[in-house]
Each structure stands twice: as structure tokens, then as C-alpha cells.
PDB file of C-alpha atoms in Angstrom:
ATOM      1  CA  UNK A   1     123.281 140.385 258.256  1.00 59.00           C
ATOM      2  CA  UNK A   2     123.107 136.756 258.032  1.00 90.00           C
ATOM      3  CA  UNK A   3     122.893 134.738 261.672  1.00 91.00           C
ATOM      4  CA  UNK A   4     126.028 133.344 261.258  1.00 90.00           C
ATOM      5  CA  UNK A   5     127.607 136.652 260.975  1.00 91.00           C
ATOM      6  CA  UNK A   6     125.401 137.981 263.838  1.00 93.00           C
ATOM      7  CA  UNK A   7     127.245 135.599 265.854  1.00 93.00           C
ATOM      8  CA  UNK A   8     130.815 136.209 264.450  1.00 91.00           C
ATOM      9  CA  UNK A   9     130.376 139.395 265.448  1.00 94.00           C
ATOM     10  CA  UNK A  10     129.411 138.666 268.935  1.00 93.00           C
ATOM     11  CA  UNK A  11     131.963 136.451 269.251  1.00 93.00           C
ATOM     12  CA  UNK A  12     134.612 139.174 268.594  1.00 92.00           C
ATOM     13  CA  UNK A  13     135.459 140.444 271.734  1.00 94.00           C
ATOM     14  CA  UNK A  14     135.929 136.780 273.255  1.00 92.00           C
ATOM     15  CA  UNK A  15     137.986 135.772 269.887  1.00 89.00           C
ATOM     16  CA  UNK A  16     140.171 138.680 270.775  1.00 89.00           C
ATOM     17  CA  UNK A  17     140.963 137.694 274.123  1.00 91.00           C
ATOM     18  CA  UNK A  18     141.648 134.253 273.336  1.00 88.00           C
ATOM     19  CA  UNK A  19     144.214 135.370 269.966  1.00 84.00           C
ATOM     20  CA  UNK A  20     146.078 137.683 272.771  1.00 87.00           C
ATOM     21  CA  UNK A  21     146.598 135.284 275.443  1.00 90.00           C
ATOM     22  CA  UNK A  22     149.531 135.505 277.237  1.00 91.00           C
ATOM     23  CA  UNK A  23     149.519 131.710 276.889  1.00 89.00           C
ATOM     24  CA  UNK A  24     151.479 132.943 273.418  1.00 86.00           C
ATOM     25  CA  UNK A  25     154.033 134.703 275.157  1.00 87.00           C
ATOM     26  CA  UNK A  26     155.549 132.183 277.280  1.00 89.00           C
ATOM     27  CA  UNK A  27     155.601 129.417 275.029  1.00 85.00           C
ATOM     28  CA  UNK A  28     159.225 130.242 273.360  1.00 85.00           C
ATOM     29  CA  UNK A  29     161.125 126.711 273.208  1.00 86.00           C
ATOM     30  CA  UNK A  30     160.602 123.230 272.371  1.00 88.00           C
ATOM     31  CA  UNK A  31     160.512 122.354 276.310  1.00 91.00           C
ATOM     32  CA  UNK A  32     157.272 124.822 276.280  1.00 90.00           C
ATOM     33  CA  UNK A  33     155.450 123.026 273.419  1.00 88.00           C
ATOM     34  CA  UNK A  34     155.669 119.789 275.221  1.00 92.00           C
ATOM     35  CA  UNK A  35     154.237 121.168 278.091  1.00 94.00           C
ATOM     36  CA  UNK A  36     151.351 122.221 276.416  1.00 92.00           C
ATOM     37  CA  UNK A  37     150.947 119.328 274.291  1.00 93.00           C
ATOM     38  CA  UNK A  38     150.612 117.234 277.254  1.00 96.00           C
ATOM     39  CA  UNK A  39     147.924 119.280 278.477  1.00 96.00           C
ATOM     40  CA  UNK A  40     146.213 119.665 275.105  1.00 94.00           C
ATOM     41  CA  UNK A  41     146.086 116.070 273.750  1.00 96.00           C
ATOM     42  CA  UNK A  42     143.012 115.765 276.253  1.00 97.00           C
ATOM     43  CA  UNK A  43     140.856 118.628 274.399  1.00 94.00           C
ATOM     44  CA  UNK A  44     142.229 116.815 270.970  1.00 93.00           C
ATOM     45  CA  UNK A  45     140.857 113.855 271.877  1.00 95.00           C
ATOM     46  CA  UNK A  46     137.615 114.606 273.101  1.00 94.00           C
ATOM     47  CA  UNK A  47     137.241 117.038 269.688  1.00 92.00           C
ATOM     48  CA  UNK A  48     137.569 113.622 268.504  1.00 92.00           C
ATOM     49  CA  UNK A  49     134.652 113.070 270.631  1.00 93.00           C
ATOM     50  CA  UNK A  50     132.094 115.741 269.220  1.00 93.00           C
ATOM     51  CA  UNK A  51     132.982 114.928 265.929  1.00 92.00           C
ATOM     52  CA  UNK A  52     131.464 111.085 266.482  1.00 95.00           C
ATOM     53  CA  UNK A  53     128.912 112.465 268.652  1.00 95.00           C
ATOM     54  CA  UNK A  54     127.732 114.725 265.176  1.00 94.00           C
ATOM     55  CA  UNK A  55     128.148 111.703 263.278  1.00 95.00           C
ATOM     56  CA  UNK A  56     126.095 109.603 265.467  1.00 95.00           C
ATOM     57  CA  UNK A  57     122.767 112.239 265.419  1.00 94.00           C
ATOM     58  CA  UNK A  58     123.385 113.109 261.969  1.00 95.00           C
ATOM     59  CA  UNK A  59     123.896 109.990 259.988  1.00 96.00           C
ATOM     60  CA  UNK A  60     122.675 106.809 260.149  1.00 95.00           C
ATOM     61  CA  UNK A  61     125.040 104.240 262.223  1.00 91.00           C
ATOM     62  CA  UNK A  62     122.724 101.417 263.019  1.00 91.00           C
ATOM     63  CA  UNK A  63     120.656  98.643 261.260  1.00 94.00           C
ATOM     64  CA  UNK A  64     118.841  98.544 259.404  1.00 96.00           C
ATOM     65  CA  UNK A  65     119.767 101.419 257.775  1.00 94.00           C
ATOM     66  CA  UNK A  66     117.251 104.211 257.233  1.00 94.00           C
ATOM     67  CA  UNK A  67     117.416 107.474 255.245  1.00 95.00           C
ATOM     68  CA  UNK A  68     118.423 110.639 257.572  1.00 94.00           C
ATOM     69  CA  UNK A  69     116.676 113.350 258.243  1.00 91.00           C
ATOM     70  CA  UNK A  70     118.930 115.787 255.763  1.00 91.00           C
ATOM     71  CA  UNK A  71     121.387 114.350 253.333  1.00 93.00           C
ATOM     72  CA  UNK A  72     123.199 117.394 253.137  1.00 90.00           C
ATOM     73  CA  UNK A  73     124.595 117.556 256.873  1.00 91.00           C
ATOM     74  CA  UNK A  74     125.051 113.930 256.808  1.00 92.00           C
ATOM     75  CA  UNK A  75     127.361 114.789 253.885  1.00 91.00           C
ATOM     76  CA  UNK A  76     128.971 117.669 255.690  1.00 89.00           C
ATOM     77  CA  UNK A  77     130.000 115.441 258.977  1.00 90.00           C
ATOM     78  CA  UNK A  78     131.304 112.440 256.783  1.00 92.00           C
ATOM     79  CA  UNK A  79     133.614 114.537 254.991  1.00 89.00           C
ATOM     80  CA  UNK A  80     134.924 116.244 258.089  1.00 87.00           C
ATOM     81  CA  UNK A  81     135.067 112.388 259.523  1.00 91.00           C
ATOM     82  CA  UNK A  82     137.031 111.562 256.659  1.00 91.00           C
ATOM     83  CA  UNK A  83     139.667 114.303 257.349  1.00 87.00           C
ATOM     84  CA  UNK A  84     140.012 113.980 260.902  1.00 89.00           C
ATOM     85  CA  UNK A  85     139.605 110.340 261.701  1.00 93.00           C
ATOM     86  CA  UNK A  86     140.837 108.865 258.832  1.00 94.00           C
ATOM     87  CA  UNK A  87     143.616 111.452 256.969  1.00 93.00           C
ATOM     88  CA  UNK A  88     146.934 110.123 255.977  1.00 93.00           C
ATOM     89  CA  UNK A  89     150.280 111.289 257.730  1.00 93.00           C
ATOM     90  CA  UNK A  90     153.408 112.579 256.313  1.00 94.00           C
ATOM     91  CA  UNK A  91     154.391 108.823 254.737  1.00 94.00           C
ATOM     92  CA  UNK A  92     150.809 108.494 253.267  1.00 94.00           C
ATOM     93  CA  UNK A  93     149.302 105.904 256.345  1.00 96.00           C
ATOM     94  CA  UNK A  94     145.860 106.268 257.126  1.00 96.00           C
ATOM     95  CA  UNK A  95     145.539 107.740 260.784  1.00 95.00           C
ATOM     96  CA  UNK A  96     143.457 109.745 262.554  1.00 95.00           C
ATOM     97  CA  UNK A  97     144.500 113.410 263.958  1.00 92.00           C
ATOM     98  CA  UNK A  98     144.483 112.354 267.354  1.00 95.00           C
ATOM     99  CA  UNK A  99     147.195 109.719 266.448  1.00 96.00           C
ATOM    100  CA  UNK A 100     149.116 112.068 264.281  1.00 95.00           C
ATOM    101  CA  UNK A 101     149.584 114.400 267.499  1.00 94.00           C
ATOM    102  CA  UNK A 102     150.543 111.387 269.901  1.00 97.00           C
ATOM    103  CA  UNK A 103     153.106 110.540 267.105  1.00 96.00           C
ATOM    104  CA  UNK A 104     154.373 114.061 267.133  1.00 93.00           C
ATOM    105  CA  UNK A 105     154.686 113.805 271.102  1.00 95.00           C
ATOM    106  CA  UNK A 106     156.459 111.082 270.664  1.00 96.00           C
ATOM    107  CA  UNK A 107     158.944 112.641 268.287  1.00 94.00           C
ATOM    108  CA  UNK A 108     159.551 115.742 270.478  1.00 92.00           C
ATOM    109  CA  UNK A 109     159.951 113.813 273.090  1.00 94.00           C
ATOM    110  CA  UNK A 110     156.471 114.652 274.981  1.00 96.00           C
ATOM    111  CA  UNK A 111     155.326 112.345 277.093  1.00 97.00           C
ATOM    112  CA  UNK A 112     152.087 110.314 276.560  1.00 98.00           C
ATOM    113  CA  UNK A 113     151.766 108.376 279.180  1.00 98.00           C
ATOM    114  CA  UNK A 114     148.625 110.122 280.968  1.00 98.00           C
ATOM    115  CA  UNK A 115     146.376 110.632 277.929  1.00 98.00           C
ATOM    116  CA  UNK A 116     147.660 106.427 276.958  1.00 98.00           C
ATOM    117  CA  UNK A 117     146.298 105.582 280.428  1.00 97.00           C
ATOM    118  CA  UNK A 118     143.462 107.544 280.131  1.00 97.00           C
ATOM    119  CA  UNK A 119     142.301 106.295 276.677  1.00 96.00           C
ATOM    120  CA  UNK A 120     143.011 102.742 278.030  1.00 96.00           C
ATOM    121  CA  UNK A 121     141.029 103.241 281.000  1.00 96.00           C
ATOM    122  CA  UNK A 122     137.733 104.894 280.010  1.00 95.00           C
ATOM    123  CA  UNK A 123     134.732 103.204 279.396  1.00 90.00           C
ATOM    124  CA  UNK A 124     131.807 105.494 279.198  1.00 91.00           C
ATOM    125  CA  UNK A 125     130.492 109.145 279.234  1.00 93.00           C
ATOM    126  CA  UNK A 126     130.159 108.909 282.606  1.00 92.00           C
ATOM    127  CA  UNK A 127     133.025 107.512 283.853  1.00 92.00           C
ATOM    128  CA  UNK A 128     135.174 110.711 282.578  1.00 96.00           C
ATOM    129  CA  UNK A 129     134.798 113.081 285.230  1.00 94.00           C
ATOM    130  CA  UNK A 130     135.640 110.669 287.986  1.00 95.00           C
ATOM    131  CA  UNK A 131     138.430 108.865 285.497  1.00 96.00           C
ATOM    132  CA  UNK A 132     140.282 112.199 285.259  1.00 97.00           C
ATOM    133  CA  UNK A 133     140.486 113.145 288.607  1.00 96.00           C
ATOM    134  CA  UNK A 134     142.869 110.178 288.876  1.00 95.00           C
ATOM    135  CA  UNK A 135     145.417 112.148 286.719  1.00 96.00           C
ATOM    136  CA  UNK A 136     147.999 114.560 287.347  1.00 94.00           C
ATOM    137  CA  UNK A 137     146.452 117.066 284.925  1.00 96.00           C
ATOM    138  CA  UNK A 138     145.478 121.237 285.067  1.00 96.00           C
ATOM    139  CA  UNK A 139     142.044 121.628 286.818  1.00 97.00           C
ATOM    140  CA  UNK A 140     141.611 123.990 283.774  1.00 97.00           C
ATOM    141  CA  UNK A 141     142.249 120.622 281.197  1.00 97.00           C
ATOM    142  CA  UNK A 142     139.868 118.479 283.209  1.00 98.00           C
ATOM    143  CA  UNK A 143     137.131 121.271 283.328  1.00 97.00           C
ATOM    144  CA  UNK A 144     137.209 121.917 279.275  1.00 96.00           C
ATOM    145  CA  UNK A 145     136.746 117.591 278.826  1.00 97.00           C
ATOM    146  CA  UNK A 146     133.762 118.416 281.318  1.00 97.00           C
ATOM    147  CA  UNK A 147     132.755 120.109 279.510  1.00 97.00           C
ATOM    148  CA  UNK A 148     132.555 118.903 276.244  1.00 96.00           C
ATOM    149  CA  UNK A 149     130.830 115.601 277.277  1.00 97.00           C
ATOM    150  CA  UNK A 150     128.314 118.216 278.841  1.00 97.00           C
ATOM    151  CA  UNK A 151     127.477 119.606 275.194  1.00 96.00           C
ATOM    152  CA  UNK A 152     127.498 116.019 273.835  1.00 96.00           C
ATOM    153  CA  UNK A 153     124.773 114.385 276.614  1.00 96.00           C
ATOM    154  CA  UNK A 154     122.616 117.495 275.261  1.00 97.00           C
ATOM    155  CA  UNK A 155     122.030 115.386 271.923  1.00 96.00           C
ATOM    156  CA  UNK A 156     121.098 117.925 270.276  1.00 96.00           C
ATOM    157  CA  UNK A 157     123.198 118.576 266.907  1.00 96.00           C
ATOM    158  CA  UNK A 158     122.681 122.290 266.826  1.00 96.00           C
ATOM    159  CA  UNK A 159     124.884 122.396 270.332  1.00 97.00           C
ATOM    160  CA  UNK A 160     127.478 120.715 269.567  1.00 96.00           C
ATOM    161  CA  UNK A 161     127.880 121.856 266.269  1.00 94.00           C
ATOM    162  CA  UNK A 162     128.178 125.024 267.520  1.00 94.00           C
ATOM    163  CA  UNK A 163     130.950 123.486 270.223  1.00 94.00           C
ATOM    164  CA  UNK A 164     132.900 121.777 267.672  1.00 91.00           C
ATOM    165  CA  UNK A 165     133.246 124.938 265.476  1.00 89.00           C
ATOM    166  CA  UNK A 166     133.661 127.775 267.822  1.00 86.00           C
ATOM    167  CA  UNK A 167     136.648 128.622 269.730  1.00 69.00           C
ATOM    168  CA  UNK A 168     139.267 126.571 267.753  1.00 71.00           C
ATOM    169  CA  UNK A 169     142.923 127.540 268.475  1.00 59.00           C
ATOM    170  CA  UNK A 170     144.119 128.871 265.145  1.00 57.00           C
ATOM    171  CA  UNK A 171     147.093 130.897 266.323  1.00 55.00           C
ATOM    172  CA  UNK A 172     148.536 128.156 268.112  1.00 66.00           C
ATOM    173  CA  UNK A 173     149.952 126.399 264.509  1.00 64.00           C
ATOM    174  CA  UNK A 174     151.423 129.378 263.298  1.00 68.00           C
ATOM    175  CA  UNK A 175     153.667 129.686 266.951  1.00 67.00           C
ATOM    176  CA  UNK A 176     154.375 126.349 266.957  1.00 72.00           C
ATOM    177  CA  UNK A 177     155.701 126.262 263.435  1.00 76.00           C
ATOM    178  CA  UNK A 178     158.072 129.101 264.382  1.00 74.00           C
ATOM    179  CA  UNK A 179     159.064 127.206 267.309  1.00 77.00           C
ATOM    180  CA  UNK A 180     160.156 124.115 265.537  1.00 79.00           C
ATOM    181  CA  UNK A 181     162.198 125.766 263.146  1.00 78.00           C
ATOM    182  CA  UNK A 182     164.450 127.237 266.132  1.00 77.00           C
ATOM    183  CA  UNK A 183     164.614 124.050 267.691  1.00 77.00           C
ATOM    184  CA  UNK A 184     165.523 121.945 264.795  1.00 79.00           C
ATOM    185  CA  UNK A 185     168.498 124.661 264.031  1.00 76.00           C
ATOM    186  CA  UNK A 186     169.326 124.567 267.739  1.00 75.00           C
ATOM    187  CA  UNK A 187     169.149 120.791 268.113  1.00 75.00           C
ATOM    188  CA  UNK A 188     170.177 119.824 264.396  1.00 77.00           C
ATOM    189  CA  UNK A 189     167.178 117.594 264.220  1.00 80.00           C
ATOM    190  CA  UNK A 190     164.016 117.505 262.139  1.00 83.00           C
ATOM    191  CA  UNK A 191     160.370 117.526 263.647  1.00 87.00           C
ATOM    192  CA  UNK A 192     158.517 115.875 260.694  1.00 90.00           C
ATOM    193  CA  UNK A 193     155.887 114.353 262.085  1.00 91.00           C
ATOM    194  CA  UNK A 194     154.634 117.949 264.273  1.00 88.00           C
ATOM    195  CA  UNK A 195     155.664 120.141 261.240  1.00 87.00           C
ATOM    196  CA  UNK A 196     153.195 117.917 259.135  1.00 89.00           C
ATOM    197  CA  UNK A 197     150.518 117.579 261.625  1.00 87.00           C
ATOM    198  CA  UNK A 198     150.733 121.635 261.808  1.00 84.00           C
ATOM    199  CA  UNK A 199     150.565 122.067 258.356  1.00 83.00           C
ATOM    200  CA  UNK A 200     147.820 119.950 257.233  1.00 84.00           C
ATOM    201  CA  UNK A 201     145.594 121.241 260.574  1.00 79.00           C
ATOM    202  CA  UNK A 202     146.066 124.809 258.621  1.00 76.00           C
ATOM    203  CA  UNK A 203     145.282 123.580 255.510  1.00 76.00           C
ATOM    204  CA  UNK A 204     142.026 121.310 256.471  1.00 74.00           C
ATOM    205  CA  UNK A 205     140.909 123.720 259.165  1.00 66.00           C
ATOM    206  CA  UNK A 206     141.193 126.917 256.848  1.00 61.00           C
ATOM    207  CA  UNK A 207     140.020 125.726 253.294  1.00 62.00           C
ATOM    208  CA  UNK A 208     137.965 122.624 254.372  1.00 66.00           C
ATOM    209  CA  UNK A 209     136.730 121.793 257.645  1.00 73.00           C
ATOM    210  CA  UNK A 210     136.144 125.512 259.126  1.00 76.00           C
ATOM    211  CA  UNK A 211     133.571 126.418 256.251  1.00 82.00           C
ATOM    212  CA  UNK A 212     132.227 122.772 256.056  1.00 83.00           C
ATOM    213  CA  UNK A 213     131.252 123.475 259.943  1.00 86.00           C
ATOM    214  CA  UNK A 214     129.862 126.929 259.645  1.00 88.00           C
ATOM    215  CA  UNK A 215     127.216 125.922 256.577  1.00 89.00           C
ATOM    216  CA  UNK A 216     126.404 122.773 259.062  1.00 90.00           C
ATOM    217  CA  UNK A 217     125.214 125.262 261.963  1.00 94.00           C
ATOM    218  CA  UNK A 218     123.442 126.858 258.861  1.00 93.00           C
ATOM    219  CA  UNK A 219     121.774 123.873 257.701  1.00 92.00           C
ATOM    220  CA  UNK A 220     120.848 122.659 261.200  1.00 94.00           C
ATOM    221  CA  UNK A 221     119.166 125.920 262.516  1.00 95.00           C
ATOM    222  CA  UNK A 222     117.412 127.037 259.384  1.00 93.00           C
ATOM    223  CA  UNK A 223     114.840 129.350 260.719  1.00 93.00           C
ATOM    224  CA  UNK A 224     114.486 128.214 264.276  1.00 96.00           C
ATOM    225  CA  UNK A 225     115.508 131.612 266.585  1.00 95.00           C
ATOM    226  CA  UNK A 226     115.790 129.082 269.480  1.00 97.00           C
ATOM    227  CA  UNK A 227     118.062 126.936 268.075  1.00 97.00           C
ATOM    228  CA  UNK A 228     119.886 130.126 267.114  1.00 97.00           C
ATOM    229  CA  UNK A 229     120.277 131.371 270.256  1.00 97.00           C
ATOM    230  CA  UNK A 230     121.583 128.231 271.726  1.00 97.00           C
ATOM    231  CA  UNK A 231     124.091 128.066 269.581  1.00 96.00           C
ATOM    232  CA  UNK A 232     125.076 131.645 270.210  1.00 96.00           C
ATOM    233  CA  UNK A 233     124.923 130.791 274.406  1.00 97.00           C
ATOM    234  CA  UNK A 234     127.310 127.483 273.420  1.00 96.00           C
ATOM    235  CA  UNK A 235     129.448 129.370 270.736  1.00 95.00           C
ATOM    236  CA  UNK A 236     130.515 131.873 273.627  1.00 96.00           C
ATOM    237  CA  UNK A 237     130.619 129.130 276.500  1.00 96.00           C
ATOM    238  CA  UNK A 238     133.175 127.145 274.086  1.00 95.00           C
ATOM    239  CA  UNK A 239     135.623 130.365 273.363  1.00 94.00           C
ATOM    240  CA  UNK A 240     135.395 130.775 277.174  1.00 95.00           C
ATOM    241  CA  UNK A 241     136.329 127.434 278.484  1.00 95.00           C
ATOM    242  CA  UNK A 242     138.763 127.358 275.522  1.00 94.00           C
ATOM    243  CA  UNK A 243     140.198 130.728 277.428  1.00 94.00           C
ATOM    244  CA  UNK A 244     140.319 128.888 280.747  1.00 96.00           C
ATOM    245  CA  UNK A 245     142.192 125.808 279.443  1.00 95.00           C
ATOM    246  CA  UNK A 246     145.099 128.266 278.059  1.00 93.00           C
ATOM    247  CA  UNK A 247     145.097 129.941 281.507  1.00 96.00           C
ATOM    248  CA  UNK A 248     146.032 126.252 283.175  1.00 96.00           C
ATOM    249  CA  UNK A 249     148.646 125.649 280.578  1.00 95.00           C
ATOM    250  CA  UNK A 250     149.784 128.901 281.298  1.00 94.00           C
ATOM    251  CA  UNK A 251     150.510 128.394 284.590  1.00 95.00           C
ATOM    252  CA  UNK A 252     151.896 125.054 284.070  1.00 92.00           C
ATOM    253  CA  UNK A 253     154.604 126.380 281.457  1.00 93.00           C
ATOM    254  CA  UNK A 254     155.373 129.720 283.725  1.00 89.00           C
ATOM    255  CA  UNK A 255     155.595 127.410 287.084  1.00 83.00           C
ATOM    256  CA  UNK A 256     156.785 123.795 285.878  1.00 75.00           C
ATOM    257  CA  UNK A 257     157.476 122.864 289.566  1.00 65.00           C
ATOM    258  CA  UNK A 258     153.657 123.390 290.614  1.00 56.00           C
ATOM    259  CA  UNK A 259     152.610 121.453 287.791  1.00 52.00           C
TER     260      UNK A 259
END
């Protein structure tokens, strides 16, 4: 069995949990999915983070320019840049994911106002933890950003890596899709811009990005058990606080009031 199945497989138990969350059973109406993508937009757009952090220890962003260490991850991480920073939306403009789902928000009538303030606001790494404290946000949300600038100030590629690719909310696309198409009947309105974004996350995610990500953990742990193992440890941490971030949005759709 190869090392990346070895940790599939140990992953399964935790994968299960997350695909039955009861997160899926309470979000039934387009009031729901705004709920949650206010809460979410944070974990899309420090994803966004992990992705540069990658790009910045496996390619060369400085000058002068020198050759990289392997050619073949710096390939793998440009072409998932590509896709995710710079796609095109549904009328063929270049824009980044993270601006495709504030644009989808927008249309559903989310609001965007914390994650704006937020974005306009930070700085630094380590102004994050104290920056979101200011906002009126799930414990749960703020503890999964935490966390992910915790796996980027490890620097090492391996970890986060093994971050970016584990614990990704495939389910949530499929539900959402269903959900759309029972507002816009209901409504007699058309969600373009979230249909789109949903479609071409399934599309990239499944046949592009997802495999692209698993032969980079390949590529960057070779033969090394310790690396291995770390990625294993951070593979299982990621599905966990992935867990605990649908718990708070959870909550926050079952008990608006408290939110």
C-alpha cells in the first residue's frame, strides 16, 4: 500500500464524521447558506493563504531568480495558483475564488461586511489572532484561521501541503446546489454567480486540483518516514478543526439569535 493510501485510510473514520455532520441537516434554505457563508468566507480566504504560503517555499518569488529545488512541485503549485487565484467567472473575467464567493454573497444577499473589514484591516501573520477577536464571528471560525497560520509559520512545505489538501468540504457543493435550485423556484430569481462558483469548485477540485495536491505530498515526502508522519499528524489535525468549524456554524444556523 502506497503512503498516500496508508493515510487515506487513516483518515477514514474522521472523513466519515465530517461527510455526516449534522451541519448538513440544518442547512435547508437560502437564509441557511448565508449564514454559513458568512462564517466560511474566513477559512476561504485563508485557503487562499496556504496556497501562497506553498507558492512562496516552493517556487522562486524573489530576485534574482534562482532555479528551485524540484521543478516538478513548482509546476504542481503554479497550476493550482492559476486555478484558484487567477480563474475566470461565469462572464469570462479573471478573478480569484475568494472573489468569486464574495460576489456570490453579494448576489444572495450575504453580507460581507466582516470578512471586507477584516481583509482591509490585516497587516501581518501576527496580527490575525488579535485582529479577529475584534469580530463578531464563531469561536469555532476564529480557531480554524488559527490555525492555519499555525501550519503556515511551520515553513515547512510537507505541512501545509498536507493542510491544504486534507479535510476539504466536498459535500457542501452538492447541498448547496440543491438549495439554490429551491430558492430560485421559490423566489423566481437566478443565483448565477453561486451556481457557477459551485460548479467549477467541483470540477477543479475533483479532476484537477485534488490529484494535483495528493502527487505534491508525494513528491515532497519521497522517502522521508518523518516527513510522512507529519503529514499524517497535520492531515488528521486539519479534518478535525475542519469538524469544529461546522460545529460553530452549526450552532449559529440552529440558534441565529446567539449568533
Amino acid at each position: 500500500m502506497s503512503r498516500l493510501k496508508q493515510i487515506e485510510e487513516e483518515l477514514k473514520s474522521l472523513q466519515d464524521k465530517l461527510d455526516k455532520h449534522e451541519l448538513y441537516s440544518v442547512l435547508n434554505e437560502l437564509e441557511d447558506v448565508k449564514a454559513f457563508m458568512e462564517e466560511h468566507v474566513f477559512a476561504v480566504w485563508d485557503f487562499m493563504s496556504l496556497l501562497k504560503a506553498l507558492q512562496q517555499q516552493l517556487t522562486c518569488v524573489s530576485i534574482p531568480w534562482k532555479p528551485v529545488e524540484s521543478s516538478v512541485t513548482a509546476r504542481f503549485i503554479n497550476e493550482i495558483v492559476q486555478g484558484e487565484e487567477t480563474d475566470v467567472n461565469e462572464n469570462g473575467v479573471t478573478k480569484s475564488h475568494y472573489e468569486m464567493y464574495i460576489d456570490a454573497m453579494n448576489e444572495i444577499g450575504a453580507s460581507t461586511s466582516q470578512i471586507n473589514s477584516f481583509i482591509k484591516q490585516v497587516t501581518d501573520i501576527e496580527s490575525i489572532k488579535t485582529l479577529l477577536n475584534e469580530y463578531n464571528i464563531a469561536e469555532e471560525t476564529k480557531n480554524f484561521v488559527n490555525f492555519t497560520f499555525d501550519v503556515i509559520k511551520t515553513r515547512k512545505p510537507h505541512i501545509i501541503a498536507a493542510s491544504f489538501t486534507f479535510g476539504r468540504e466536498d459535500i457542501i457543493p452538492d447541498m448547496f446546489l440543491n438549495i439554490i435550485k429551491k430558492a430560485e423556484i421559490e423566489e423566481d430569481k437566478e443565483f448565477v454567480k453561486l451556481s457557477y462558483y459551485l460548479h467549477r469548485h467541483i470540477e477543479l477540485d475533483g479532476d484537477e486540483h485534488g490529484p494535483l495536491a495528493l502527487q505534491m505530498i508525494a513528491e515532497l515526502c519521497g522517502d522521508d518516514d518523518e516527513k510522512w508522519n507529519e503529514v499524517s499528524t497535520y492531515a488528521k489535525a486539519s479534518i478535525l478543526k475542519r469538524i469544529e468549524l461546522w460545529d460553530g456554524i452549526s450552532k449559529k444556523i440552529k440558534n441565529p439569535i446567539l449568533a
